XYZ file of C-alpha atoms in Angstrom:
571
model
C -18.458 13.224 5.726
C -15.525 15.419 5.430
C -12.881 15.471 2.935
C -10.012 18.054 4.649
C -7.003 20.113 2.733
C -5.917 21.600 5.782
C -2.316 20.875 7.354
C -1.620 21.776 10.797
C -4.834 22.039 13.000
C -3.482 23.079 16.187
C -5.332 25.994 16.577
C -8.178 25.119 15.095
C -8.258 21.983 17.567
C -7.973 24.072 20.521
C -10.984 26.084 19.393
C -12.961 23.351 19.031
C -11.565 21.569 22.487
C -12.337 25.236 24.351
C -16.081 25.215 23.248
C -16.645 21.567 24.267
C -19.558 21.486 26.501
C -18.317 20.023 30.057
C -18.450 16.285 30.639
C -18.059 15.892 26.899
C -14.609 13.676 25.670
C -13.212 13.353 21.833
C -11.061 10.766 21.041
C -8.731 11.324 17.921
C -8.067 8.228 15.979
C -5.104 9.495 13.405
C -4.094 6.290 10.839
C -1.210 5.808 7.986
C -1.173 3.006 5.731
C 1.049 2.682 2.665
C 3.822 4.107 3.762
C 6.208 1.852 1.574
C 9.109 3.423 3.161
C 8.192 6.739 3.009
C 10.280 7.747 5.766
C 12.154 10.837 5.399
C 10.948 14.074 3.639
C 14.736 14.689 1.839
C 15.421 13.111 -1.459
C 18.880 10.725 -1.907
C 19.557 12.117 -4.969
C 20.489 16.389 -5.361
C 18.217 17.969 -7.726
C 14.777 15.668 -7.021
C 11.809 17.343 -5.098
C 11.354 16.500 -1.175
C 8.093 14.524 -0.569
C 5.583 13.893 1.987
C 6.953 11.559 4.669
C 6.937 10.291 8.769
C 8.646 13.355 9.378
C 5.667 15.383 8.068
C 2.879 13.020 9.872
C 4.926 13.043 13.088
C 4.661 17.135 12.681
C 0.851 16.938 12.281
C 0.204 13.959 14.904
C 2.503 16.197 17.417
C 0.329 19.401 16.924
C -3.149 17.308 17.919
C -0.874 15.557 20.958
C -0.275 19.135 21.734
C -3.449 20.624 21.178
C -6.032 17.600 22.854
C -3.725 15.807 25.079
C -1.573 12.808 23.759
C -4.559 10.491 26.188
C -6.726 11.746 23.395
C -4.846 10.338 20.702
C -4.709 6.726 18.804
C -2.102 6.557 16.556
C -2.471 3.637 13.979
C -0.606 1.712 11.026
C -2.419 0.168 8.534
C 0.286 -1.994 7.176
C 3.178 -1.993 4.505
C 5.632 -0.592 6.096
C 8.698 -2.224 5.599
C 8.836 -2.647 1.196
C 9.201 0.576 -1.568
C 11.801 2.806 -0.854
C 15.524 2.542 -0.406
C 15.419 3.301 3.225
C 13.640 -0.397 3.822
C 15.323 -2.004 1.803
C 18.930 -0.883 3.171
C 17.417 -1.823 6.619
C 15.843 -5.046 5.379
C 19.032 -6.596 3.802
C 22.032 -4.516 4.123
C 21.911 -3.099 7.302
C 19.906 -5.902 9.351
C 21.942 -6.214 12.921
C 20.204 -4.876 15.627
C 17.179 -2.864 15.457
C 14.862 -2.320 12.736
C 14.794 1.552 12.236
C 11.232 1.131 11.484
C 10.793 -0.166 14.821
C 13.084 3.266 16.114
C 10.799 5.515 14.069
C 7.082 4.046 15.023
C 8.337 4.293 18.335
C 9.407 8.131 18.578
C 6.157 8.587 16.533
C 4.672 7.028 19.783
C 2.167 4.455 17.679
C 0.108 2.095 19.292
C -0.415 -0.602 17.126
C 0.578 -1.567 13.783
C -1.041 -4.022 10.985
C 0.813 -6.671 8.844
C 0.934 -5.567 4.889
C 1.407 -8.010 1.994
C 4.612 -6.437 1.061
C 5.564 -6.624 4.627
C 5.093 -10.424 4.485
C 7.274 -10.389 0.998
C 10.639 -9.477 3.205
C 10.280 -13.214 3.852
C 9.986 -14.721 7.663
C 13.591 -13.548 9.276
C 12.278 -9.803 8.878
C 9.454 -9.406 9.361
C 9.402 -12.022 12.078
C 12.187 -10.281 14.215
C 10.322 -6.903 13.558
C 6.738 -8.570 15.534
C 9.224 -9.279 18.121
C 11.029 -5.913 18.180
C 7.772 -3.694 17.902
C 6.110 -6.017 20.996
C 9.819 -5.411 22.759
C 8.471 -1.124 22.338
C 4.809 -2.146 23.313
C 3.511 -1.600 19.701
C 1.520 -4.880 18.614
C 1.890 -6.231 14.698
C -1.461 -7.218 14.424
C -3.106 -9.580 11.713
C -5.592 -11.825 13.350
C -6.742 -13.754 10.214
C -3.214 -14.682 9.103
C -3.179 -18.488 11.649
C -0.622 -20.767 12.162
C -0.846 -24.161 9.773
C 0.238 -26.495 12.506
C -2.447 -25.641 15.524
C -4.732 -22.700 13.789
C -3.480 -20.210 16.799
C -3.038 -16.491 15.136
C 1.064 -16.017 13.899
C 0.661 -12.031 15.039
C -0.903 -10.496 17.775
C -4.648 -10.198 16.714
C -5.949 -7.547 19.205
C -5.499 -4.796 21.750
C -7.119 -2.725 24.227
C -6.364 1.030 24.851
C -7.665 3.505 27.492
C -7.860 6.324 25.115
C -10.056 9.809 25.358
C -12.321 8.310 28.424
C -13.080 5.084 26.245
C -11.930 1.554 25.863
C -11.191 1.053 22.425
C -10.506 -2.322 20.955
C -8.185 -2.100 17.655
C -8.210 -5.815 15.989
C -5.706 -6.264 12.981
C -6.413 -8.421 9.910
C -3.759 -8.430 6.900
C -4.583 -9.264 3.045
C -6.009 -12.416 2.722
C -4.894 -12.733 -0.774
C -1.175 -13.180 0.243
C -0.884 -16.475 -1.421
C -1.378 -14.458 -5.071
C 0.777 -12.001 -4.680
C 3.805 -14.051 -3.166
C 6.126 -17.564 -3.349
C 5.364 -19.976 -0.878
C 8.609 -20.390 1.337
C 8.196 -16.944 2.397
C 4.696 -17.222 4.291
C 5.648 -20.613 4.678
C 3.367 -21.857 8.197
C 0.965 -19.386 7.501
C -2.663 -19.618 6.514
C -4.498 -16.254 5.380
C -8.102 -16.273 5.635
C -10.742 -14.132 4.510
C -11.797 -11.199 6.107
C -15.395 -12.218 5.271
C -16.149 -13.652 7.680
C -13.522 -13.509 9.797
C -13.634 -9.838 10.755
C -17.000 -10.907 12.446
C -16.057 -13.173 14.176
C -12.679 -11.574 15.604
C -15.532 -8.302 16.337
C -17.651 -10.625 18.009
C -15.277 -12.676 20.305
C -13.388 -9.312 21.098
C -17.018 -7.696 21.795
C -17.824 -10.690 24.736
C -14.505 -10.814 26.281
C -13.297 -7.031 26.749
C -16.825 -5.339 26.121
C -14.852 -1.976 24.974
C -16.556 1.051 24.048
C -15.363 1.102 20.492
C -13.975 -1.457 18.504
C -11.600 -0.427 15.080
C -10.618 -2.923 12.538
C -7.402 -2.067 11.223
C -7.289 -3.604 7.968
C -4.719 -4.438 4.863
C -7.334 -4.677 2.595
C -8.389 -2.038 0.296
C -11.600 0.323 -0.100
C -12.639 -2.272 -3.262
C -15.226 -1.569 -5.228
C -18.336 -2.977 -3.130
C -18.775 -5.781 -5.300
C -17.155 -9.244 -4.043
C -14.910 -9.521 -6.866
C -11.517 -8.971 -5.046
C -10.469 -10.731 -2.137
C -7.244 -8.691 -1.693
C -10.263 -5.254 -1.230
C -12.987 -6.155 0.410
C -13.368 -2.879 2.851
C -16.881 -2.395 1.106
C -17.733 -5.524 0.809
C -17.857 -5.472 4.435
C -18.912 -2.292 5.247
C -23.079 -2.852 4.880
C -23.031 -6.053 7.233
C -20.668 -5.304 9.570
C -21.698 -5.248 13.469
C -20.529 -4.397 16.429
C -17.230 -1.673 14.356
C -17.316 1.622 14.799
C -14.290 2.275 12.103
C -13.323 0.265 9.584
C -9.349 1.451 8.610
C -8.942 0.541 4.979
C -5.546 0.775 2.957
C -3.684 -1.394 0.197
C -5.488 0.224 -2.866
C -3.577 3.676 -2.447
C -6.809 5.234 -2.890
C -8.080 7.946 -0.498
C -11.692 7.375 0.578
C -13.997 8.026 3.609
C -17.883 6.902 3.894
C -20.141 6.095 6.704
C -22.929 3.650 6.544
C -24.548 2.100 9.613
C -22.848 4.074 12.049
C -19.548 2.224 10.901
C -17.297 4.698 9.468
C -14.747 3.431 6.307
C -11.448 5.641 6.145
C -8.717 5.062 3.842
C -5.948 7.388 4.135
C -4.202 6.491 0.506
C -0.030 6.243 0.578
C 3.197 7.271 1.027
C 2.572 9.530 4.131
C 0.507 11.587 1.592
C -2.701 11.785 4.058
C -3.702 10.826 7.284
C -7.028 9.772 8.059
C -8.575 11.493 11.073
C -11.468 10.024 12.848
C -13.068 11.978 15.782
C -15.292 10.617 18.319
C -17.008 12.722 20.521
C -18.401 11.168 23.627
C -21.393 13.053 25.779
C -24.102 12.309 28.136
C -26.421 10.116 26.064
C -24.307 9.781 22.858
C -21.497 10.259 20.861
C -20.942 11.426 17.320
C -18.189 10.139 15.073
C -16.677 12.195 11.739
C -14.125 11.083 9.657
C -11.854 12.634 7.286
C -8.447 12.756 5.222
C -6.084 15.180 6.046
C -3.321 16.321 3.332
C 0.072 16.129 4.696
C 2.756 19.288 3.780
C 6.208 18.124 2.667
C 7.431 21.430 3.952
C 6.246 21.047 7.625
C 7.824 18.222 9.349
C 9.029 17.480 12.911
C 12.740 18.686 12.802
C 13.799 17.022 16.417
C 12.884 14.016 14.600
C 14.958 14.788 11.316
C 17.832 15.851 13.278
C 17.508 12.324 15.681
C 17.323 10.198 12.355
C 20.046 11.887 10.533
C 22.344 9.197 11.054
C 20.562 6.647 9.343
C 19.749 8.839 6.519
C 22.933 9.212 5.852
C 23.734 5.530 5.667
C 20.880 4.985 3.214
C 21.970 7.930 0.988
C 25.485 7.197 0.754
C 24.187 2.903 -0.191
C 22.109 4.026 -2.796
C 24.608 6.850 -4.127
C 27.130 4.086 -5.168
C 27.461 3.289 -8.287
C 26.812 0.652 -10.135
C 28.201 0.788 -14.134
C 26.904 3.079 -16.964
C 24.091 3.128 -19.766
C 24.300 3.788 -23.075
C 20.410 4.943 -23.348
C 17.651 6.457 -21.146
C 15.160 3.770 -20.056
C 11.645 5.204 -20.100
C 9.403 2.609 -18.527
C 6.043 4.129 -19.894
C 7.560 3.128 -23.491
C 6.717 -0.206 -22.750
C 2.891 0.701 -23.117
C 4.065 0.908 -26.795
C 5.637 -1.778 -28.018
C 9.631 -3.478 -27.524
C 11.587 -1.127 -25.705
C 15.076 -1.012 -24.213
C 13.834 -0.995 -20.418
C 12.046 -4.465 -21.056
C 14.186 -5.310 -23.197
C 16.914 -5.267 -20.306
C 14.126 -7.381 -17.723
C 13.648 -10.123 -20.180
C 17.689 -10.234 -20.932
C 18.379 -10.891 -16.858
C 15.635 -13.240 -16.429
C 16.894 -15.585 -19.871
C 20.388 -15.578 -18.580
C 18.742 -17.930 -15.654
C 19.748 -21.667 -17.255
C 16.356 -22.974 -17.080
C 14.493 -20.208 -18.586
C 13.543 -20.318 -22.404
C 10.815 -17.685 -22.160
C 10.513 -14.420 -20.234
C 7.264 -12.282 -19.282
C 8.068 -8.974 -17.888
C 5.565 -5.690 -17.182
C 6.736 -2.239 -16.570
C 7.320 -2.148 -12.952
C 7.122 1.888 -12.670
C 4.549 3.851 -14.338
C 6.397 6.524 -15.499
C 10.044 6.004 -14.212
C 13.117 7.100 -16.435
C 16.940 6.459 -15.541
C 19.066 8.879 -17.788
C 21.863 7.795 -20.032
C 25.338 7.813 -18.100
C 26.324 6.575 -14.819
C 23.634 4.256 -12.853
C 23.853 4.685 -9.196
C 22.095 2.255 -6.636
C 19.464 4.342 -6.441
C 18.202 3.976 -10.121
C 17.815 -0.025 -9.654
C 14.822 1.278 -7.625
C 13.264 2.722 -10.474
C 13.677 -0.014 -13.062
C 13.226 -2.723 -9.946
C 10.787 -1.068 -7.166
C 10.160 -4.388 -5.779
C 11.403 -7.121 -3.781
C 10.221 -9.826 -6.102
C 12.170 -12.898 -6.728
C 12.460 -15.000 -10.047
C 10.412 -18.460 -10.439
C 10.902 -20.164 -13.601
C 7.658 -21.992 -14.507
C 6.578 -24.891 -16.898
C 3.766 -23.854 -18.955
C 2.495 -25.318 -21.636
C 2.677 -23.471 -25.187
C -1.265 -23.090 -25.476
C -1.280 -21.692 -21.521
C 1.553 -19.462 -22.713
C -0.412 -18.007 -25.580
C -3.531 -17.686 -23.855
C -1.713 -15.582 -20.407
C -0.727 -12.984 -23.678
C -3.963 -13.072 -24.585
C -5.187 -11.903 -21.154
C -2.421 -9.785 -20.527
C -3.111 -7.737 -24.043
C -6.692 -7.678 -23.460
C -6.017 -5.123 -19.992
C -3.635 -3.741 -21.765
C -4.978 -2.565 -25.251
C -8.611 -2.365 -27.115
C -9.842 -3.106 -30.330
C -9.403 0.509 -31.861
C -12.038 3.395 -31.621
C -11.619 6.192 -29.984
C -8.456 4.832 -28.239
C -6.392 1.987 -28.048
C -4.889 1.572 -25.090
C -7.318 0.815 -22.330
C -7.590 4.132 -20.794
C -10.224 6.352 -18.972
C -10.690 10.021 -18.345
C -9.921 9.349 -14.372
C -6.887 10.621 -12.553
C -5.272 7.792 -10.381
C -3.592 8.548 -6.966
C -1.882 5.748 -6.971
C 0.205 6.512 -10.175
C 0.285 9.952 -10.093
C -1.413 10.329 -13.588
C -3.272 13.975 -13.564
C -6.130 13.139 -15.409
C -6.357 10.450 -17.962
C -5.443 6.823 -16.435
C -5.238 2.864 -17.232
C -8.333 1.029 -16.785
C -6.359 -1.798 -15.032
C -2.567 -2.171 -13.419
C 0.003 -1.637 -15.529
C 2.515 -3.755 -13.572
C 0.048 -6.446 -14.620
C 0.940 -5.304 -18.853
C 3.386 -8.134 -19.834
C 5.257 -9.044 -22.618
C 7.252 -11.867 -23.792
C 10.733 -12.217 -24.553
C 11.898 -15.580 -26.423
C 9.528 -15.373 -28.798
C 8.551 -13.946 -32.332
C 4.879 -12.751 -32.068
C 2.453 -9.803 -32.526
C -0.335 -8.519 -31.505
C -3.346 -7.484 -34.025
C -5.408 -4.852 -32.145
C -8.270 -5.002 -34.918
C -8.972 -8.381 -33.776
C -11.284 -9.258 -31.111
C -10.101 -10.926 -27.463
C -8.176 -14.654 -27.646
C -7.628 -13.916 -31.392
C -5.153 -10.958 -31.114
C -1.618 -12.892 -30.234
C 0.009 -14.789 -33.749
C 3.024 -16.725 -32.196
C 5.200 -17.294 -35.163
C 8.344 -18.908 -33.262
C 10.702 -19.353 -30.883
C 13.658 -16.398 -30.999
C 16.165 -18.315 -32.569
C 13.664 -19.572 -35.172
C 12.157 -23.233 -33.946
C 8.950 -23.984 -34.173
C 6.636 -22.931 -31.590
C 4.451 -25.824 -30.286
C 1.030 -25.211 -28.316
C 1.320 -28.550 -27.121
C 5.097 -28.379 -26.066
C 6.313 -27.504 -22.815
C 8.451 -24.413 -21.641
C 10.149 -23.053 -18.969
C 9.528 -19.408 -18.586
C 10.710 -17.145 -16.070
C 8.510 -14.910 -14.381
C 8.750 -12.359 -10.518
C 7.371 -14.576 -7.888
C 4.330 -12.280 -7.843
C 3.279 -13.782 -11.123
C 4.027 -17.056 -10.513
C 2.166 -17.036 -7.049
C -1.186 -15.964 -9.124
C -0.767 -11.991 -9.081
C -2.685 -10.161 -11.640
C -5.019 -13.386 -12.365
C -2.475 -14.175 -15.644
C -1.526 -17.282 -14.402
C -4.748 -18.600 -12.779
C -7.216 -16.408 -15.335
C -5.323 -16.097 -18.321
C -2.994 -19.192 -18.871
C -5.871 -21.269 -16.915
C -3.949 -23.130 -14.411
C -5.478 -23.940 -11.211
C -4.466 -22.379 -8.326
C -3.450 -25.547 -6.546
C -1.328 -26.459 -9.094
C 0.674 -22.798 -9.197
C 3.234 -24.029 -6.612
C 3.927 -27.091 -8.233
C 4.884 -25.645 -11.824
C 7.685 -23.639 -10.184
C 10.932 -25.457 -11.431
C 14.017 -22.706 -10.075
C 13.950 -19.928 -7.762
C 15.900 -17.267 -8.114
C 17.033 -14.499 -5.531
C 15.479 -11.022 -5.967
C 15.263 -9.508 -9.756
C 16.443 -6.022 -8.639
C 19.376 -7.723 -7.320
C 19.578 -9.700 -10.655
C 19.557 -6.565 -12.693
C 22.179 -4.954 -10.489
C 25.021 -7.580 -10.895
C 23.941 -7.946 -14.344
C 24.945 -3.995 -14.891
C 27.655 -4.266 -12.560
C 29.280 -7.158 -14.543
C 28.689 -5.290 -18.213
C 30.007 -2.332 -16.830
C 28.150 -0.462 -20.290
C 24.863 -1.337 -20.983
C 23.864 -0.660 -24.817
C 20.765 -1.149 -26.357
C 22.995 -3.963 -28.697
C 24.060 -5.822 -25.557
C 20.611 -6.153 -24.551
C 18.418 -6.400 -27.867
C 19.721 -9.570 -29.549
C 16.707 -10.649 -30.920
C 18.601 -14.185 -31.304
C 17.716 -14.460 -27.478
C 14.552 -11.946 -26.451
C 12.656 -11.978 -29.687
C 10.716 -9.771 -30.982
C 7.388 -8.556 -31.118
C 5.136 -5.681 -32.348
C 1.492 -4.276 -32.186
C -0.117 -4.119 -35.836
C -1.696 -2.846 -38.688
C 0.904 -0.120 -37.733
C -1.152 2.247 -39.881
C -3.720 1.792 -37.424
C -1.959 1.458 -34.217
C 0.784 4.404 -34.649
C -1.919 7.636 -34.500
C -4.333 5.982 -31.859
C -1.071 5.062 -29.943
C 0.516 8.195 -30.032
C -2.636 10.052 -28.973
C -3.479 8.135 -26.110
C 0.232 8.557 -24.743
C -0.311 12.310 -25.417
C -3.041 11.611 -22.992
C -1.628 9.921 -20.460
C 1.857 11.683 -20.132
C-alpha cells in the first residue's frame, strides 16, 4: 500500500514504463470523487487563496496520458459533481440552456465514465436527468446500477461499461448512495428506488462477470470508506470489502476521507474531495500474473493545465461576475463556528427566514459551514454560499411537542458532553473533510441543531434525555408535549438526514413523507431575498426573541471555561 505526496509523475512514469520487462502491460486507473464543483483553480473573490481544482487533475492526468499512452489510461468519477460551489450552481439554475459545462469539462478531461452522487440527485430530475443524456451524447456513461426504476425495476442510469484499456477488458459498474431517501425530499428522486449495495454490488459483479467475462471488473461507488461495521448504509465500502468476489477495485468516495487498503486481492481507494487527490491504481499485467498497487496522489493548486484555463475562461467569467453581485449589507460578521456556543447572529438569521414561512411555528437550524465567516458590510452573491452551501429546500413538518423535545435531546447529545475534560464532543483527530488541523467533532456538525420559537436550555451536567428544559413557546404560551407543531426544517432533515428525525424525535421512516405539510423552494435562495428585501441586516432585525426565542447552555459557571477551551482547541 502506498500513500503518495508527489505531484507530477511524468518522469518518474517513464522510468518505470522504460524498465518494463517486454510483453508486460500497466493499466492506470486515475479516479476523482467529491468534486462538489471544484472546477477552476482561481478564486471569485480578490484577496482569497487559489485551490486545488479540474484544472490541476487535468494537469496531472495529462502528464500520465503523456508519459504511458492515453490507451493506458481510465479516467473515472466517483460522483457529486454537479452541488457545492458557485460554478454548479450558476450552471444548475441560472445558466441552464444548452450544455451543462460539467458535461464540456469531463469531456476535454477525456473521462470515461462517471457515477451518480447524492447531491447530484438533490438538483432534482430536470438536471441531472438532461446531464445522463448530455454525458451519453459525449460517450461518458452516468452510471448507478442500484438506483431502478419504480414502475418496471429496469436501472434509471446506465449501470455498466466495457473499456479496452492497457491490453485488458475492464468492466467499470456504477452504484450511487443507497441512502438517498435520508438525505433528500421525495419529488426530487421521485420514480426512483435506491437499493443497497449489499447485496447488490454482487450481484451487478456477478451478472457483468457471465456476460462480458472482462479481465478486471471496478465498482465505482458513491458510498463512503465507512467504518467496517454495518452501521451506515450511506458507507458501506468496508463493509463490502472482506466478501466481495469477482472486483479487483473497489472506488470509494462520499465520506471526504482519503483511504487506500487491499484485502483479498480487491483493492479499496478513496481519493477524498474537492480535486484535492486523485487516487491512482496501477495494474501491471505479465506472463502468468499481474500485480495491482494503489495509492493517493496530492494534487498542486499551482500546476494546472493552462489550455484548459484559457478554453474555460468564458464561463468563469460568467460565474464570477453572478456571484460578485450584490445582494444588501450587514450590520455584523456572521461566524458560523459561534453556533457551537450557544444563540448567535448567523442562526439567528436561519431560524428568522425559515419562521417567516406561514405555516412554521418552530425552526431547527445547524451550522451549515464549519468555520465560515461573512464580514460586516456589503454581502455579495458569493457570501450566500457560505451561510447557505447547499441546495436544500424548506419542509415544514408536524411534530408532536414530546418528538420535538426528544430530536433536541439527540441533537445536544452529538453535540455536547456531560463536562470533564471537555464539553463539546471533540477528539484529538484532524478531519479532512472540515479542514480542522488537529482537534475535531466526534460527529457532523451540520447535524448540531437548535431551535428557534422556543424558550429552552440545555443543562450539560445532566445526563442524555434529561438535558433540554422547554419552558415555552417565544411569545410566552405554554409549551405542550402532547400538542402539535409545525416546524420548519431543510429537506435533508425532514427526509431522515442525521437520524434526528427517525432516531431522535422517533418517527418512523415511513411516516417521514407524510408529516411534511409545505415545501418551500431552496433556503439559500430564501436567505437571499430575505437580505435583498431588508437591504441592512442588524442583529435587532433578526434577534426578536418575540419570534426565535431564546435559549442557552447552563450552569454558565461551568459551561463558559470548558467552552472556551475546547473552541481554543478546535479553531
Amino acid at each position: 500500500m502506498k500513500h503518495s505526496a508527489l505531484n507530477l509523475l511524468a518522469v518518474s512514469l517513464l522510468a518505470i514504463a522504460a524498465a518494463c520487462s517486454p510483453g508486460e502491460r500497466t493499466l492506470h486507473i486515475v479516479t476523482t470523487g467529491d468534486v462538489h464543483g471544484s472546477w477552476f483553480d482561481e478564486p471569485y473573490v480578490e484577496g482569497q487563496d487559489g485551490k486545488t481544482s479540474l484544472m490541476s487533475v487535468s494537469a496531472w492526468v495529462d502528464s500520465l496520458r503523456r508519459a504511458v499512452g492515453p490507451k493506458n489510461v481510465l479516467l473515472l468519477d466517483a460522483g457529486d459533481c454537479l452541488q457545492g460551489d458557485n460554478a454548479p450552481y450558476y450552471y444548475n439554475y441560472v445558466d441552464s440552456t444548452g450544455e451543462h459545462l460539467f458535461v464540456q469539462l469531463a469531456s476535454y478531461m477525456k473521462y470515461d465514465a462517471v457515477a451518480v452522487g447524492n447531491h447530484d440527485i438533490e438538483t432534482g430530475h430536470p438536471i441531472y436527468d438532461k446531464l445522463n443524456r448530455q454525458l451519453a451524447a459525449r460517450g461518458i456513461p452516468f452510471l448507478a446500477a442500484n438506483a431502478v426504476r419504480t414502475d418496471n425495476g429496469e436501472p434509471y442510469f446506465p449501470p455498466y461499461k466495457v473499456f479496452r484499456r492497457g491490453g485488458l477488458k475492464v468492466a467499470v459498474i456504477g452504484f450511487t448512495n443507497p441512502n438517498m431517501k435520508a438525505w433528500l425530499d421525495e419529488p426530487v428522486w421521485s420514480g426512483i428506488e435506491f437499493k443497497s449495495l449489499i447485496p447488490c454490488l454482487q450481484e451487478w459483479v456477478d451478472r457483468v462477470r457471465a456476460k462480458e467475462h472482462p479481465d478486471l471488473v471496478v465498482a465505482l461507488t458513491h458510498s463512503g470508506t465507512g467504518e467496517g461495521d454495518g452501521s451506515s448504509l450511506e458507507s458501506q465500502g468496508l463493509d463490502l470489502l472482506p466478501g466481495l468476489k469477482g472486483v479487483d477495485i473497489l472506488v470509494c468516495s462520499h465520506d471526504h476521507r482519503p483511504f487506500v487498503k487491499e484485502e483479498h486481492g480487491t483493492w479499496l481507494i478513496n481519493g477524498g474531495a474537492r480535486a484535492g487527490n486523485v487516487g491512482h491504481v496501477t495494474v501491471t499485467s505479465f506472463k502468468g500474473g499481474r500485480q495491482i498497487d494503489g495509492e493517493f496522489v496530492r494534487m498542486d493548486k499551482n500546476k494546472v493545465d493552462e489550455a484548459m484555463k484559457e478554453r474555460f475562461r468564458p464561463a468563469f467569467d460568467k460565474v464570477k461576475a453572478f456571484t460578485l453581485q450584490p445582494v444588501g449589507n450587514l450590520a455584523m460578521e456572521l461566524r458560523t463556528r459561534d453556533a457551537y456556543t450557544g444563540m448567535c447572529d448567523y442562526l439567528n438569521l436561519l431560524h428568522t427566514v425559515q419562521l417567516g414561512v406561514p405555516e412554521a411555528q418552530l425552526s431547527f437550524a445547524a451550522p451549515l459551514t464549519f468555520n465560515g465567516t461573512v464580514k460586516a458590510g456589503e454581502v455579495v452573491y458569493n457570501d450566500m454560499f457560505t451561510i447557505y452551501p447547499y441546495e436544500n429546500q424548506l419542509c415544514v413538518v408536524r411534530m408532536k411537542g414530546s418528538e420535538i423535545k426528544d430530536f433536541l435531546e439527540y441533537s445536544y447529545d452529538h453535540w455536547i458532553q456531560t463536562p470533564g475534560k471537555h464539553i463539546l464532543r471533540i477528539k484529538d483527530e484532524a478531519d479532512a473533510r472540515t479542514g480542522a488541523p488537529r482537534w475535531s467533532f466526534e460527529y457532523r456538525s451540520y447535524n448540531f441543531d437548535s431551535a428557534g420559537g422556543l424558550v429552552y436550555t440545555v443543562d450539560v451536567s445532566k445526563p442524555n434525555g434529561k438535558r433540554v428544559q422547554i419552558k415555552s413557546l417565544a411569545d410566552g404560551s405554554a409549551f405542550n408535549p402532547d400538542g402539535w407543531y409545525n416546524v420548519a426544517m431543510t429537506s435533508y432533515r425532514a427526509s431522515g438526514g442525521g437520524d434526528t428525525v427517525i432516531l431522535g424525535a422517533g418517527i418512523p421512516k415511513e411516516e417521514t413523507d407524510a408529516r411534511v405539510v409545505a415545501r418551500y423552494p431552496e433556503i439559500r435562495e430564501m436567505v437571499y431575498q430575505y437580505i435583498k428585501k431588508h437591504g441592512t441586516v442588524d442583529p435587532v432585525l433578526i434577534g426578536d426573541r418575540s419570534v426565535i426565542g431564546e435559549w442557552h447552555f447552563e450552569p454558565e459557571k461551568l459551561v463558559a471555561p470548558l467552552m472556551a477551551a475546547d473552541m481554543e482547541l478546535l479553531f
